[in-house]
Amino acid sequence: MVTRVNGFSGMDIDSMVKSMMAAKRVPYDKLVQDKQLLEWKRDSYREINSKLYQFKSAKLTDKYGFNSALNANKAVITGNTTALKAEATAEANGAEMKVSIERLATRATVETLGVGSGKTSKTTLAELFNPGVTTLPPNDQEVLLSKEFAITINGESFKDNSGKPLFTGKTSIATMVSTINANTKANAIASYDEITGKLFIRSKTSGSEGKVELGAISSGESILELFKGVPAEKAIIETNSAKGAGFTGSTTLAKLAGAIEPFTGTDLDKEYKLSFKGINSGNTITFKGSDSIDNIISQLDAVDVTATFDMSKGKFSFVSGSGGSIELGTGENTLFNIFNGVQTYSSGLNSQVTINGTKLEKDSNNFTINGVSLTLLETSAPDKLTTINTQTDSSTAIETIKGFIEDYNSMIELLNNKTSEVKYRDFAPLTEEQKKDMKEADIKTWTEKAQSGLLKNDDILRSTVSSMRMLITGKLGDLSSIGITTGQYYENGKLYLNESKLKTAIAENPQKIIDLLQGPTSDAGSGLFDKLVKISETALERFSEKAGTDRYSASVTGTYKAENVIGRTLKGYNSRLDTMQKNLVTAENRYYKQFTAMETAMSKLQSQSSSLLSSLGLSSK
């Protein structure tokens, strides 16, 4: 620290040092200004990055890229309008469809008996196990809250890495349900009905292929038992699979039971029994080993039980002919011994529909046929058909194309404005010293001029504009045929739309417009929108490499990535500024030290002169 002495010489030392330092600060101030310009340029890149990302993602991909955006087809439903919903896709072929719905698709489901009302989703498993848990002594409460509860669904046992069940007495019903639903391996959806207190577990896969297999638990209390278990009454009873393969309608029970041909009399005469509650007056139905699958189906049909046999899986399914629930009787059911027992859940069923006289089965209530997406809502009588026709509706496609042209023109205009913006070279960024002598309005005006033209003739922006315009030019013939043209050369690629011509083009060939803008199904990525996305992605990547912007975000406030061209340059600037600042401090201290030495010397000289004159009897005045 330099000791500064002022006053002996009468000179303004601070002003003199400040004046001397002003010249030395010029290189430092110039580097500060260069750094400011580069930071402004980086911010400008981020602003463009944000606009271009929004154009690519929110517009080209999410808004204009979906099939529905250019869909010129509309489904019209007459007749039974409540049985289904219909939405025409771009691929609708115009075929009229008359639809009746015999059965809706269902999901394989396990439904517990339930604990009754009064238990909300916030109820814990400990409270289900012992409703009086809160009245227990603290130690007993802790034991119950720590108790483990388990369930196995489709082979997934819901355990942590140490092998312990995920569910304890502290777990609420809501948490248990969300944990089951989040497990992709279980492929099941759990839900809880607070009115009945029932836990439902359904397969995520609808139709006959879906399953909910509840396996044995190796430790802990059964969650199913907390909800009073699974009832015996079902909408469908389904056996497990019999051994063997190659089953046909003529396959006998003797063969299903594993007897070896040629069959003996014992094999053929062996009895297999089956009973259902409330069916056939509760009496047991008896079959013999000589009965074929087709015989069994016919015999059961006679007592109002609809039986089907899955030849590929070797399993029987039984439903009530009246459509109600079905329950096994108390008599012998030795038939099931062949099939290793009965499954413990209601299997999923495929939907059954008749379209234009043809019966179809689908594994879902949502499917597309003849280019029309159907959602089945309820069954319908054969004489109450739903009629579906398609007609052209150009309004959606027109609005999409108008929106695209508006967004494209805005993007092109922004890029063109930035590359042609005037650069005021005489307006450098203001230093803090310069701002002290200026008004706020003057500072704002000066700064706006200093920031102008930072991206003038920028190679990334010019390349992006050029690529977009070349793409449009290459497709201009097809675009012109649907009413899209470019303006004059001085408008720098602006697009114009002839709406009347576009409407005619949609009516004549809507698929041509889809293929042009979104690309044909057989050549993904070839549409105009897709290629504009690729051009935008290239620009975003170059922005990221040069300025450290986030090419996956439209944020204008996030931090910049460290490794990029501008980032490395700014890092170099900061290092140089640190060195220069230290040098300036050293120089300033040296000047003050020199002036202090001068002041000290002058003070001594004055003191010596006064002493000498005093000894001679003279005055210094």
Coordinates of C-alpha atoms in Angstrom, one line a residue:
M1 CA 0.0 0.0 0.0
V2 CA 1.5 3.3 -1.1
T3 CA 1.3 6.2 1.4
R4 CA 0.1 9.3 -0.4
V5 CA 1.2 12.7 0.7
N6 CA -0.5 15.9 -0.8
G7 CA -0.3 19.6 -0.2
F8 CA 3.4 20.6 0.0
S9 CA 3.8 21.4 -3.7
G10 CA 0.3 22.8 -4.1
M11 CA -0.3 20.6 -7.1
D12 CA -3.6 18.4 -7.5
I13 CA -1.8 15.1 -7.5
D14 CA -5.1 13.0 -7.9
S15 CA -6.1 14.9 -11.1
M16 CA -2.6 14.6 -12.5
V17 CA -2.5 10.8 -11.8
K18 CA -5.9 10.4 -13.2
S19 CA -4.9 12.2 -16.4
M20 CA -1.8 10.1 -16.7
M21 CA -3.7 6.9 -16.2
A22 CA -6.3 7.8 -18.8
A23 CA -3.9 7.1 -21.6
K24 CA -2.9 3.8 -20.1
R25 CA -6.6 2.8 -19.7
V26 CA -7.3 3.1 -23.4
P27 CA -6.3 -0.5 -24.4
Y28 CA -8.1 -1.8 -21.3
D29 CA -11.3 0.1 -22.2
K30 CA -11.0 -1.0 -25.8
L31 CA -10.9 -4.7 -24.7
V32 CA -13.9 -4.1 -22.3
Q33 CA -15.8 -2.8 -25.3
D34 CA -14.8 -5.7 -27.5
K35 CA -15.9 -8.1 -24.8
Q36 CA -19.3 -6.3 -24.5
L37 CA -19.8 -6.5 -28.2
L38 CA -19.1 -10.2 -28.2
E39 CA -21.5 -10.8 -25.3
W40 CA -24.2 -8.8 -27.1
K41 CA -23.5 -10.9 -30.2
R42 CA -23.9 -14.1 -28.2
D43 CA -27.2 -12.8 -26.8
S44 CA -28.4 -12.1 -30.3
Y45 CA -27.6 -15.7 -31.3
R46 CA -29.6 -16.9 -28.4
E47 CA -32.6 -14.7 -29.4
I48 CA -32.4 -16.2 -32.9
N49 CA -31.9 -19.7 -31.5
S50 CA -35.1 -19.3 -29.5
K51 CA -37.2 -18.1 -32.5
L52 CA -35.8 -20.8 -34.7
Y53 CA -36.4 -23.6 -32.1
Q54 CA -40.0 -22.4 -31.7
F55 CA -40.4 -22.4 -35.5
K56 CA -39.0 -26.0 -35.7
S57 CA -40.6 -27.6 -32.8
A58 CA -43.8 -25.7 -31.9
K59 CA -44.8 -25.0 -35.5
L60 CA -43.2 -27.4 -38.1
T61 CA -43.3 -30.5 -35.9
D62 CA -46.0 -30.1 -33.3
K63 CA -48.5 -28.0 -35.2
Y64 CA -48.1 -28.6 -38.9
G65 CA -46.4 -32.0 -38.9
F66 CA -49.3 -34.2 -37.7
N67 CA -51.5 -35.9 -40.3
S68 CA -54.6 -34.2 -38.9
A69 CA -53.1 -30.8 -39.7
L70 CA -53.6 -31.3 -43.5
N71 CA -56.5 -33.7 -43.3
A72 CA -59.2 -32.7 -45.8
N73 CA -61.5 -35.6 -44.9
K74 CA -64.5 -35.5 -42.5
A75 CA -66.5 -38.4 -41.2
V76 CA -70.3 -38.0 -41.2
I77 CA -72.3 -40.3 -38.9
T78 CA -76.0 -41.0 -39.4
G79 CA -78.4 -43.6 -38.0
N80 CA -77.2 -44.8 -34.5
T81 CA -75.0 -41.9 -33.7
T82 CA -74.3 -42.9 -30.0
A83 CA -72.7 -46.3 -30.6
L84 CA -69.4 -45.0 -31.9
K85 CA -67.2 -42.0 -32.8
A86 CA -65.6 -41.7 -36.2
E87 CA -62.8 -39.5 -37.4
A88 CA -61.7 -39.6 -41.0
T89 CA -57.9 -39.6 -41.5
A90 CA -56.0 -38.3 -44.5
E91 CA -56.0 -41.9 -45.9
A92 CA -59.9 -42.2 -45.9
N93 CA -60.9 -43.9 -49.1
G94 CA -64.5 -42.7 -49.2
A95 CA -66.1 -46.1 -48.7
E96 CA -69.5 -46.0 -47.0
M97 CA -69.6 -48.3 -43.9
K98 CA -72.7 -49.7 -42.1
V99 CA -71.7 -50.8 -38.6
S100 CA -73.2 -52.8 -35.8
I101 CA -71.4 -53.5 -32.6
E102 CA -72.0 -56.9 -30.9
R103 CA -69.4 -56.6 -28.2
L104 CA -67.0 -54.1 -26.8
A105 CA -63.4 -55.1 -26.1
T106 CA -62.6 -55.5 -22.5
R107 CA -59.4 -55.8 -20.5
A108 CA -58.4 -58.8 -18.4
T109 CA -59.4 -57.7 -14.9
V110 CA -59.1 -58.7 -11.3
E111 CA -61.8 -57.2 -9.0
T112 CA -61.6 -57.7 -5.3
L113 CA -64.6 -58.1 -3.0
G114 CA -63.9 -54.8 -1.4
V115 CA -63.8 -53.3 2.1
G116 CA -66.9 -51.2 1.7
S117 CA -67.2 -47.4 1.8
G118 CA -65.4 -45.2 4.3
K119 CA -61.9 -46.0 3.2
T120 CA -60.3 -43.2 1.1
S121 CA -57.3 -43.3 -1.1
K122 CA -55.3 -41.8 1.8
T123 CA -56.0 -44.8 3.9
T124 CA -52.8 -46.7 4.7
L125 CA -52.4 -50.5 4.4
A126 CA -51.9 -50.7 8.2
E127 CA -55.4 -49.2 8.6
L128 CA -56.8 -51.8 6.3
F129 CA -55.1 -54.5 8.2
N130 CA -56.2 -53.2 11.5
P131 CA -58.7 -50.3 11.6
G132 CA -57.8 -49.6 15.2
V133 CA -54.1 -49.1 14.5
T134 CA -54.2 -45.5 15.8
T135 CA -55.4 -46.7 19.2
L136 CA -52.6 -49.2 19.7
P137 CA -49.6 -48.5 22.0
P138 CA -46.7 -46.7 20.1
N139 CA -44.6 -49.8 20.0
D140 CA -47.4 -51.9 18.5
Q141 CA -48.2 -49.1 16.1
E142 CA -44.6 -49.1 14.8
V143 CA -44.7 -52.9 14.3
L144 CA -47.8 -52.6 12.2
L145 CA -46.6 -49.6 10.3
S146 CA -43.4 -51.5 9.4
K147 CA -45.3 -54.6 8.4
E148 CA -44.6 -55.7 4.8
F149 CA -47.4 -56.2 2.2
A150 CA -46.9 -57.9 -1.1
I151 CA -48.5 -58.6 -4.5
T152 CA -47.2 -60.2 -7.7
I153 CA -48.7 -59.1 -11.0
N154 CA -47.6 -60.8 -14.3
G155 CA -44.4 -62.0 -12.6
E156 CA -43.5 -58.6 -11.2
S157 CA -43.2 -58.7 -7.4
F158 CA -42.7 -55.0 -6.5
K159 CA -39.6 -55.3 -4.4
D160 CA -36.6 -53.0 -3.8
N161 CA -33.0 -53.8 -4.6
S162 CA -32.6 -55.7 -1.4
G163 CA -35.6 -57.9 -2.1
K164 CA -38.0 -56.4 0.4
P165 CA -41.6 -55.5 -0.7
L166 CA -42.1 -51.9 -1.7
F167 CA -45.3 -51.7 0.3
T168 CA -45.5 -51.4 4.1
G169 CA -48.1 -50.4 6.6
K170 CA -47.2 -46.7 6.1
T171 CA -48.1 -47.0 2.3
S172 CA -51.3 -45.3 1.4
I173 CA -53.7 -46.9 -1.1
A174 CA -53.0 -44.0 -3.5
T175 CA -49.2 -44.6 -3.4
M176 CA -49.7 -48.3 -3.9
V177 CA -51.9 -47.7 -7.0
S178 CA -49.5 -45.2 -8.5
T179 CA -46.5 -47.6 -7.9
I180 CA -48.3 -50.4 -9.7
N181 CA -49.3 -48.2 -12.6
A182 CA -45.7 -46.9 -13.0
N183 CA -44.2 -50.3 -13.3
T184 CA -44.0 -51.1 -17.0
K185 CA -43.0 -54.7 -16.5
A186 CA -46.3 -55.5 -14.7
N187 CA -48.3 -54.1 -17.7
A188 CA -51.3 -53.5 -15.4
I189 CA -53.4 -50.6 -14.4
A190 CA -54.6 -50.5 -10.8
S191 CA -57.5 -48.4 -9.5
Y192 CA -59.4 -48.0 -6.2
D193 CA -63.1 -47.3 -5.9
E194 CA -63.8 -45.3 -2.6
I195 CA -67.5 -46.1 -2.9
T196 CA -67.2 -49.9 -2.8
G197 CA -63.7 -50.2 -1.4
K198 CA -62.8 -52.4 -4.3
L199 CA -59.3 -52.7 -5.8
F200 CA -59.3 -53.3 -9.6
I201 CA -56.2 -54.5 -11.5
R202 CA -56.6 -54.4 -15.3
S203 CA -54.2 -55.3 -18.1
K204 CA -52.9 -52.4 -20.1
T205 CA -53.3 -54.5 -23.1
S206 CA -57.0 -54.8 -24.1
G207 CA -58.6 -57.7 -25.8
S208 CA -57.9 -61.4 -25.6
E209 CA -54.1 -61.0 -25.5
G210 CA -54.2 -59.0 -22.3
K211 CA -53.6 -60.8 -19.0
V212 CA -53.4 -60.2 -15.3
E213 CA -51.7 -63.1 -13.6
L214 CA -51.5 -62.9 -9.8
G215 CA -48.6 -65.0 -8.6
A216 CA -47.8 -66.3 -5.2
I217 CA -46.0 -64.0 -2.7
S218 CA -42.9 -65.1 -1.0
S219 CA -43.0 -62.9 2.0
G220 CA -45.3 -60.3 3.7
E221 CA -49.1 -60.1 3.9
S222 CA -51.2 -60.4 0.7
I223 CA -52.5 -57.0 -0.5
L224 CA -55.4 -58.8 -2.2
E225 CA -56.5 -60.2 1.2
L226 CA -56.5 -56.6 2.5
F227 CA -59.3 -55.9 0.0
K228 CA -61.1 -59.2 1.0
G229 CA -59.8 -61.3 -1.9
V230 CA -61.2 -62.1 -5.3
P231 CA -64.8 -63.2 -5.7
A232 CA -65.7 -66.5 -7.4
E233 CA -68.3 -64.9 -9.6
K234 CA -67.0 -63.9 -13.0
A235 CA -68.2 -62.6 -16.4
I236 CA -66.1 -65.4 -17.9
I237 CA -64.4 -68.6 -16.6
E238 CA -61.3 -69.5 -18.4
T239 CA -59.1 -72.6 -18.0
N240 CA -55.4 -72.8 -18.1
S241 CA -53.8 -74.5 -21.1
A242 CA -53.9 -78.2 -21.7
K243 CA -50.7 -80.1 -22.5
G244 CA -49.9 -80.8 -26.1
A245 CA -50.5 -79.0 -29.4
G246 CA -52.3 -79.4 -32.8
F247 CA -55.8 -79.3 -31.3
T248 CA -58.9 -79.3 -33.6
G249 CA -62.6 -79.5 -33.0
S250 CA -62.5 -83.3 -33.3
T251 CA -59.8 -83.6 -30.5
T252 CA -61.2 -85.8 -27.7
L253 CA -61.0 -85.4 -24.0
A254 CA -59.0 -88.6 -23.9
K255 CA -56.3 -86.9 -26.0
L256 CA -56.4 -83.7 -24.0
A257 CA -56.0 -85.7 -20.8
G258 CA -52.7 -87.1 -22.2
A259 CA -53.9 -90.7 -23.1
I260 CA -51.8 -92.4 -25.8
E261 CA -53.4 -93.7 -29.0
P262 CA -54.8 -96.2 -29.7
F263 CA -57.2 -95.3 -26.8
T264 CA -58.5 -98.0 -24.5
G265 CA -62.0 -98.4 -23.4
T266 CA -61.0 -97.0 -20.1
D267 CA -59.7 -93.9 -21.8
L268 CA -62.8 -93.4 -23.8
D269 CA -65.3 -94.1 -21.0
K270 CA -63.6 -92.0 -18.3
E271 CA -66.0 -89.3 -17.0
Y272 CA -65.2 -85.6 -16.7
K273 CA -67.7 -83.5 -14.8
L274 CA -68.6 -79.8 -14.8
S275 CA -71.2 -77.8 -12.8
F276 CA -72.3 -74.2 -12.9
K277 CA -74.4 -72.4 -10.2
G278 CA -78.0 -71.8 -11.5
I279 CA -77.3 -73.5 -14.8
N280 CA -78.9 -76.9 -15.8
S281 CA -80.8 -76.7 -12.5
G282 CA -77.5 -76.9 -10.7
N283 CA -77.0 -80.5 -11.9
T284 CA -73.5 -81.8 -12.9
I285 CA -72.9 -82.1 -16.6
T286 CA -71.0 -85.3 -17.5
F287 CA -68.7 -85.8 -20.4
K288 CA -66.7 -88.8 -21.5
G289 CA -63.2 -89.3 -22.8
S290 CA -64.7 -90.0 -26.3
D291 CA -66.4 -86.6 -26.4
S292 CA -64.7 -84.1 -28.8
I293 CA -64.2 -80.4 -28.3
D294 CA -67.1 -79.7 -30.7
N295 CA -69.4 -82.2 -28.8
I296 CA -68.7 -80.4 -25.5
I297 CA -69.4 -77.0 -27.0
S298 CA -72.7 -78.3 -28.4
Q299 CA -73.8 -79.9 -25.1
L300 CA -73.0 -76.7 -23.1
D301 CA -74.8 -74.5 -25.7
A302 CA -77.9 -76.6 -24.9
V303 CA -77.8 -75.5 -21.3
D304 CA -77.2 -71.8 -22.1
V305 CA -73.5 -71.8 -21.6
T306 CA -71.4 -70.4 -24.5
A307 CA -68.1 -72.3 -24.7
T308 CA -65.1 -71.5 -26.9
F309 CA -61.9 -73.3 -27.3
D310 CA -58.6 -71.6 -28.2
M311 CA -56.9 -74.1 -30.5
S312 CA -53.5 -72.4 -30.4
K313 CA -53.4 -72.3 -26.6
G314 CA -55.5 -75.3 -25.7
K315 CA -57.8 -73.6 -23.3
F316 CA -61.6 -73.4 -22.8
S317 CA -63.6 -70.3 -22.0
F318 CA -67.2 -70.3 -20.6
V319 CA -69.6 -67.4 -20.5
S320 CA -73.3 -67.3 -19.7
G321 CA -75.5 -67.5 -22.8
S322 CA -77.7 -64.8 -21.3
G323 CA -74.7 -62.4 -20.9
G324 CA -74.7 -62.3 -17.1
S325 CA -72.2 -63.5 -14.7
I326 CA -71.2 -67.2 -14.4
E327 CA -70.1 -69.1 -11.3
L328 CA -68.9 -72.7 -10.8
G329 CA -71.2 -74.9 -8.9
T330 CA -70.5 -76.9 -5.8
G331 CA -70.5 -80.2 -7.6
E332 CA -67.5 -82.0 -9.1
N333 CA -65.5 -80.1 -11.7
T334 CA -63.1 -82.8 -12.7
L335 CA -63.0 -81.5 -16.3
F336 CA -60.6 -78.8 -15.1
N337 CA -58.0 -81.3 -14.0
I338 CA -57.1 -81.7 -17.7
F339 CA -56.4 -78.0 -17.9
N340 CA -54.5 -77.6 -14.6
G341 CA -57.3 -75.6 -13.1
V342 CA -59.2 -72.4 -13.7
Q343 CA -57.7 -68.9 -14.1
T344 CA -58.5 -66.5 -11.3
Y345 CA -59.5 -63.4 -13.3
S346 CA -61.9 -62.2 -15.9
S347 CA -60.1 -62.5 -19.3
G348 CA -60.1 -59.6 -21.7
L349 CA -62.4 -60.0 -24.7
N350 CA -62.0 -58.7 -28.3
S351 CA -64.5 -56.4 -29.6
Q352 CA -66.9 -57.8 -32.2
V353 CA -68.3 -55.7 -35.0
T354 CA -70.1 -56.2 -38.3
I355 CA -69.1 -53.8 -41.0
N356 CA -70.9 -54.0 -44.4
G357 CA -72.0 -57.5 -43.5
T358 CA -68.6 -58.8 -42.5
K359 CA -67.9 -59.8 -38.9
L360 CA -64.6 -58.6 -37.5
E361 CA -62.8 -59.0 -34.2
K362 CA -60.5 -56.3 -32.8
D363 CA -58.4 -56.3 -29.7
S364 CA -59.4 -52.8 -28.9
N365 CA -62.3 -50.4 -29.1
N366 CA -60.2 -48.1 -31.1
F367 CA -59.1 -49.1 -34.6
T368 CA -58.9 -47.7 -38.1
I369 CA -60.5 -49.2 -41.2
N370 CA -61.0 -47.7 -44.6
G371 CA -59.0 -44.7 -43.4
V372 CA -61.5 -43.9 -40.7
S373 CA -60.6 -44.1 -37.0
L374 CA -63.4 -45.7 -35.1
T375 CA -64.0 -45.6 -31.3
L376 CA -66.6 -48.0 -30.1
L377 CA -68.8 -46.7 -27.3
E378 CA -71.7 -49.1 -26.9
T379 CA -73.2 -52.2 -28.3
S380 CA -76.0 -51.9 -30.9
A381 CA -78.8 -54.0 -32.2
P382 CA -78.4 -55.4 -35.7
D383 CA -81.4 -53.4 -36.9
K384 CA -79.9 -50.1 -35.6
L385 CA -76.9 -49.6 -37.8
T386 CA -74.5 -46.7 -37.7
T387 CA -73.7 -45.4 -41.2
I388 CA -70.4 -43.6 -41.8
N389 CA -69.6 -41.6 -44.9
T390 CA -66.7 -39.3 -45.6
Q391 CA -66.7 -35.9 -47.3
T392 CA -64.1 -33.3 -48.2
D393 CA -63.6 -30.4 -45.7
S394 CA -60.8 -28.1 -46.7
S395 CA -61.0 -25.6 -43.8
T396 CA -58.4 -27.4 -41.6
A397 CA -55.9 -27.8 -44.4
I398 CA -56.3 -24.2 -45.5
E399 CA -55.8 -22.8 -42.0
T400 CA -52.7 -25.0 -41.5
I401 CA -51.1 -23.8 -44.8
K402 CA -52.0 -20.1 -44.0
G403 CA -50.4 -20.5 -40.6
F404 CA -47.3 -22.1 -42.0
I405 CA -46.8 -19.3 -44.6
E406 CA -47.2 -16.7 -41.9
D407 CA -44.7 -18.4 -39.6
Y408 CA -42.3 -19.0 -42.5
N409 CA -42.4 -15.4 -43.6
S410 CA -41.9 -14.1 -40.1
M411 CA -38.8 -16.4 -39.7
I412 CA -37.3 -15.4 -43.0
E413 CA -38.0 -11.7 -42.3
L414 CA -36.2 -11.9 -38.9
L415 CA -33.1 -13.6 -40.4
N416 CA -33.0 -11.2 -43.4
N417 CA -33.3 -8.2 -41.1
K418 CA -30.5 -9.4 -38.8
T419 CA -28.1 -10.0 -41.7
S420 CA -28.8 -6.6 -43.3
E421 CA -29.1 -4.5 -40.2
V422 CA -27.0 -1.3 -40.3
K423 CA -23.8 -1.3 -38.3
Y424 CA -22.8 2.0 -36.7
R425 CA -19.0 1.6 -36.3
D426 CA -18.7 5.0 -34.6
F427 CA -20.9 3.9 -31.7
A428 CA -18.8 1.7 -29.5
P429 CA -20.2 0.4 -26.2
L430 CA -20.1 3.1 -23.5
T431 CA -17.7 2.8 -20.6
E432 CA -18.8 3.5 -17.1
E433 CA -16.9 6.8 -17.1
Q434 CA -18.7 7.9 -20.3
K435 CA -22.1 7.0 -18.8
K436 CA -21.5 9.3 -15.8
D437 CA -21.7 12.4 -18.1
M438 CA -24.8 11.3 -20.1
K439 CA -28.6 11.3 -19.6
E440 CA -30.5 8.0 -19.5
A441 CA -32.3 8.7 -22.8
D442 CA -28.9 9.4 -24.5
I443 CA -27.4 6.2 -23.1
K444 CA -30.3 4.2 -24.4
T445 CA -30.1 5.7 -27.9
W446 CA -26.4 5.2 -28.0
T447 CA -26.6 1.6 -26.8
E448 CA -29.3 0.8 -29.5
K449 CA -26.9 2.0 -32.2
A450 CA -24.0 0.1 -30.7
Q451 CA -26.0 -3.1 -30.7
S452 CA -27.2 -2.7 -34.3
G453 CA -25.6 -4.8 -37.0
L454 CA -24.0 -7.4 -34.7
L455 CA -25.1 -10.2 -37.0
K456 CA -24.7 -8.3 -40.2
N457 CA -23.7 -10.7 -43.0
D458 CA -23.4 -13.5 -40.4
D459 CA -22.5 -16.7 -42.2
I460 CA -24.8 -19.0 -40.1
L461 CA -27.9 -16.8 -40.7
R462 CA -27.1 -16.3 -44.4
S463 CA -26.6 -20.0 -44.9
T464 CA -29.9 -20.8 -43.2
V465 CA -31.8 -18.3 -45.3
S466 CA -30.1 -19.6 -48.5
S467 CA -31.0 -23.2 -47.7
M468 CA -34.6 -22.4 -46.9
R469 CA -35.0 -20.4 -50.1
M470 CA -33.3 -23.1 -52.2
L471 CA -35.7 -25.6 -50.8
I472 CA -38.7 -23.5 -51.7
T473 CA -37.3 -22.8 -55.2
G474 CA -36.8 -26.5 -55.8
K475 CA -40.4 -27.3 -55.0
L476 CA -41.8 -24.1 -56.5
G477 CA -43.5 -25.9 -59.4
D478 CA -45.5 -28.1 -57.1
L479 CA -46.1 -25.3 -54.6
S480 CA -47.4 -23.0 -57.4
S481 CA -49.9 -25.6 -58.4
I482 CA -51.6 -25.4 -55.0
G483 CA -51.5 -21.6 -54.8
I484 CA -48.2 -21.0 -53.0
T485 CA -45.8 -18.5 -54.8
T486 CA -42.8 -16.3 -53.9
G487 CA -42.8 -12.5 -54.1
Q488 CA -40.4 -10.1 -55.9
Y489 CA -36.7 -10.6 -55.7
Y490 CA -36.3 -7.7 -53.3
E491 CA -38.8 -9.4 -50.8
N492 CA -36.1 -11.9 -50.1
G493 CA -38.1 -15.2 -50.3
K494 CA -41.5 -14.1 -48.9
L495 CA -44.3 -16.5 -49.7
Y496 CA -47.8 -15.7 -50.9
L497 CA -51.0 -17.8 -51.0
N498 CA -53.8 -17.9 -53.5
E499 CA -56.5 -19.3 -51.2
S500 CA -59.0 -20.0 -54.0
K501 CA -56.4 -22.0 -55.9
L502 CA -55.5 -23.9 -52.8
K503 CA -59.1 -24.8 -52.1
T504 CA -59.5 -26.2 -55.6
A505 CA -56.3 -28.2 -55.3
I506 CA -57.5 -29.7 -52.0
A507 CA -60.8 -30.7 -53.6
E508 CA -59.1 -32.3 -56.6
N509 CA -56.2 -34.1 -54.9
P510 CA -55.8 -33.7 -51.1
Q511 CA -53.2 -36.5 -51.0
K512 CA -50.9 -34.5 -53.3
I513 CA -50.7 -31.7 -50.8
I514 CA -50.0 -34.1 -47.9
D515 CA -47.2 -35.7 -49.9
L516 CA -45.7 -32.3 -50.8
L517 CA -45.7 -30.8 -47.4
Q518 CA -45.6 -33.7 -45.0
G519 CA -44.1 -36.3 -47.3
P520 CA -45.6 -39.7 -48.4
T521 CA -45.9 -42.5 -45.8
S522 CA -43.4 -44.5 -47.9
D523 CA -40.7 -41.8 -47.8
A524 CA -40.6 -40.3 -44.3
G525 CA -38.7 -37.1 -44.1
S526 CA -39.1 -36.0 -47.7
G527 CA -41.8 -33.4 -47.1
L528 CA -41.3 -29.7 -47.2
F529 CA -41.9 -29.4 -43.4
D530 CA -39.4 -32.2 -42.7
K531 CA -36.7 -30.6 -44.7
L532 CA -37.2 -27.2 -43.1
V533 CA -36.9 -29.0 -39.7
K534 CA -33.5 -30.4 -40.8
I535 CA -32.3 -27.0 -42.0
S536 CA -33.4 -25.5 -38.7
E537 CA -31.6 -28.2 -36.7
T538 CA -28.4 -27.6 -38.7
A539 CA -28.6 -23.9 -37.8
L540 CA -29.3 -24.6 -34.1
E541 CA -26.3 -27.0 -33.9
R542 CA -24.1 -24.3 -35.4
F543 CA -25.4 -21.7 -33.0
S544 CA -24.6 -24.1 -30.1
E545 CA -21.1 -24.7 -31.4
K546 CA -20.4 -21.0 -31.9
A547 CA -22.3 -19.3 -29.1
G548 CA -23.1 -22.1 -26.6
T549 CA -26.8 -21.8 -27.0
D550 CA -29.2 -24.7 -26.1
R551 CA -30.4 -26.3 -29.3
Y552 CA -33.1 -28.2 -27.4
S553 CA -34.7 -25.2 -25.8
A554 CA -36.3 -21.9 -26.6
S555 CA -35.1 -20.3 -23.4
V556 CA -33.5 -16.9 -23.5
T557 CA -32.4 -16.9 -19.9
G558 CA -30.6 -20.2 -19.5
T559 CA -26.8 -20.4 -19.0
Y560 CA -24.5 -20.8 -22.0
K561 CA -22.4 -23.9 -22.5
A562 CA -18.8 -23.4 -21.7
E563 CA -17.2 -25.0 -24.7
N564 CA -17.9 -22.9 -27.7
V565 CA -16.1 -20.4 -30.0
I566 CA -17.4 -17.3 -28.3
G567 CA -17.1 -18.8 -24.8
R568 CA -13.4 -19.5 -25.4
T569 CA -12.8 -16.0 -26.8
L570 CA -14.6 -14.4 -23.8
K571 CA -12.5 -16.6 -21.5
G572 CA -9.4 -15.2 -23.2
Y573 CA -10.7 -11.7 -22.8
N574 CA -11.3 -12.1 -19.1
S575 CA -7.8 -13.4 -18.6
R576 CA -6.3 -10.5 -20.5
L577 CA -8.4 -8.0 -18.6
D578 CA -7.3 -9.4 -15.3
T579 CA -3.7 -9.0 -16.3
M580 CA -4.3 -5.5 -17.6
Q581 CA -6.2 -4.5 -14.5
K582 CA -3.3 -5.6 -12.3
N583 CA -0.8 -3.6 -14.5
L584 CA -3.0 -0.5 -14.2
V585 CA -3.1 -0.8 -10.5
T586 CA 0.7 -1.2 -10.4
A587 CA 1.2 1.8 -12.7
E588 CA -1.2 4.0 -10.6
N589 CA 0.6 3.0 -7.4
R590 CA 4.0 3.8 -9.1
Y591 CA 2.8 7.3 -10.1
Y592 CA 1.5 8.0 -6.6
K593 CA 4.8 6.7 -5.1
Q594 CA 6.8 9.0 -7.3
F595 CA 4.6 12.1 -6.5
T596 CA 4.8 11.1 -2.8
A597 CA 8.6 11.0 -3.0
M598 CA 8.6 14.4 -4.7
E599 CA 6.4 15.9 -2.1
T600 CA 8.6 14.5 0.7
A601 CA 11.7 15.9 -1.0
M602 CA 10.1 19.3 -1.4
S603 CA 9.0 19.3 2.2
K604 CA 12.6 18.5 3.4
L605 CA 14.0 21.3 1.1
Q606 CA 11.6 23.8 2.5
S607 CA 12.4 22.8 6.1
Q608 CA 16.2 23.0 5.4
S609 CA 15.8 26.5 3.8
S610 CA 13.8 27.8 6.7
S611 CA 16.5 26.5 9.2
L612 CA 19.4 28.1 7.2
L613 CA 17.7 31.5 7.0
S614 CA 16.8 31.4 10.6
S615 CA 20.5 30.8 11.6
L616 CA 21.5 33.8 9.5
G617 CA 18.8 35.9 11.1
L618 CA 16.8 36.2 7.9
S619 CA 13.2 35.5 7.3
S620 CA 11.9 33.0 4.7
K621 CA 9.1 35.3 3.9

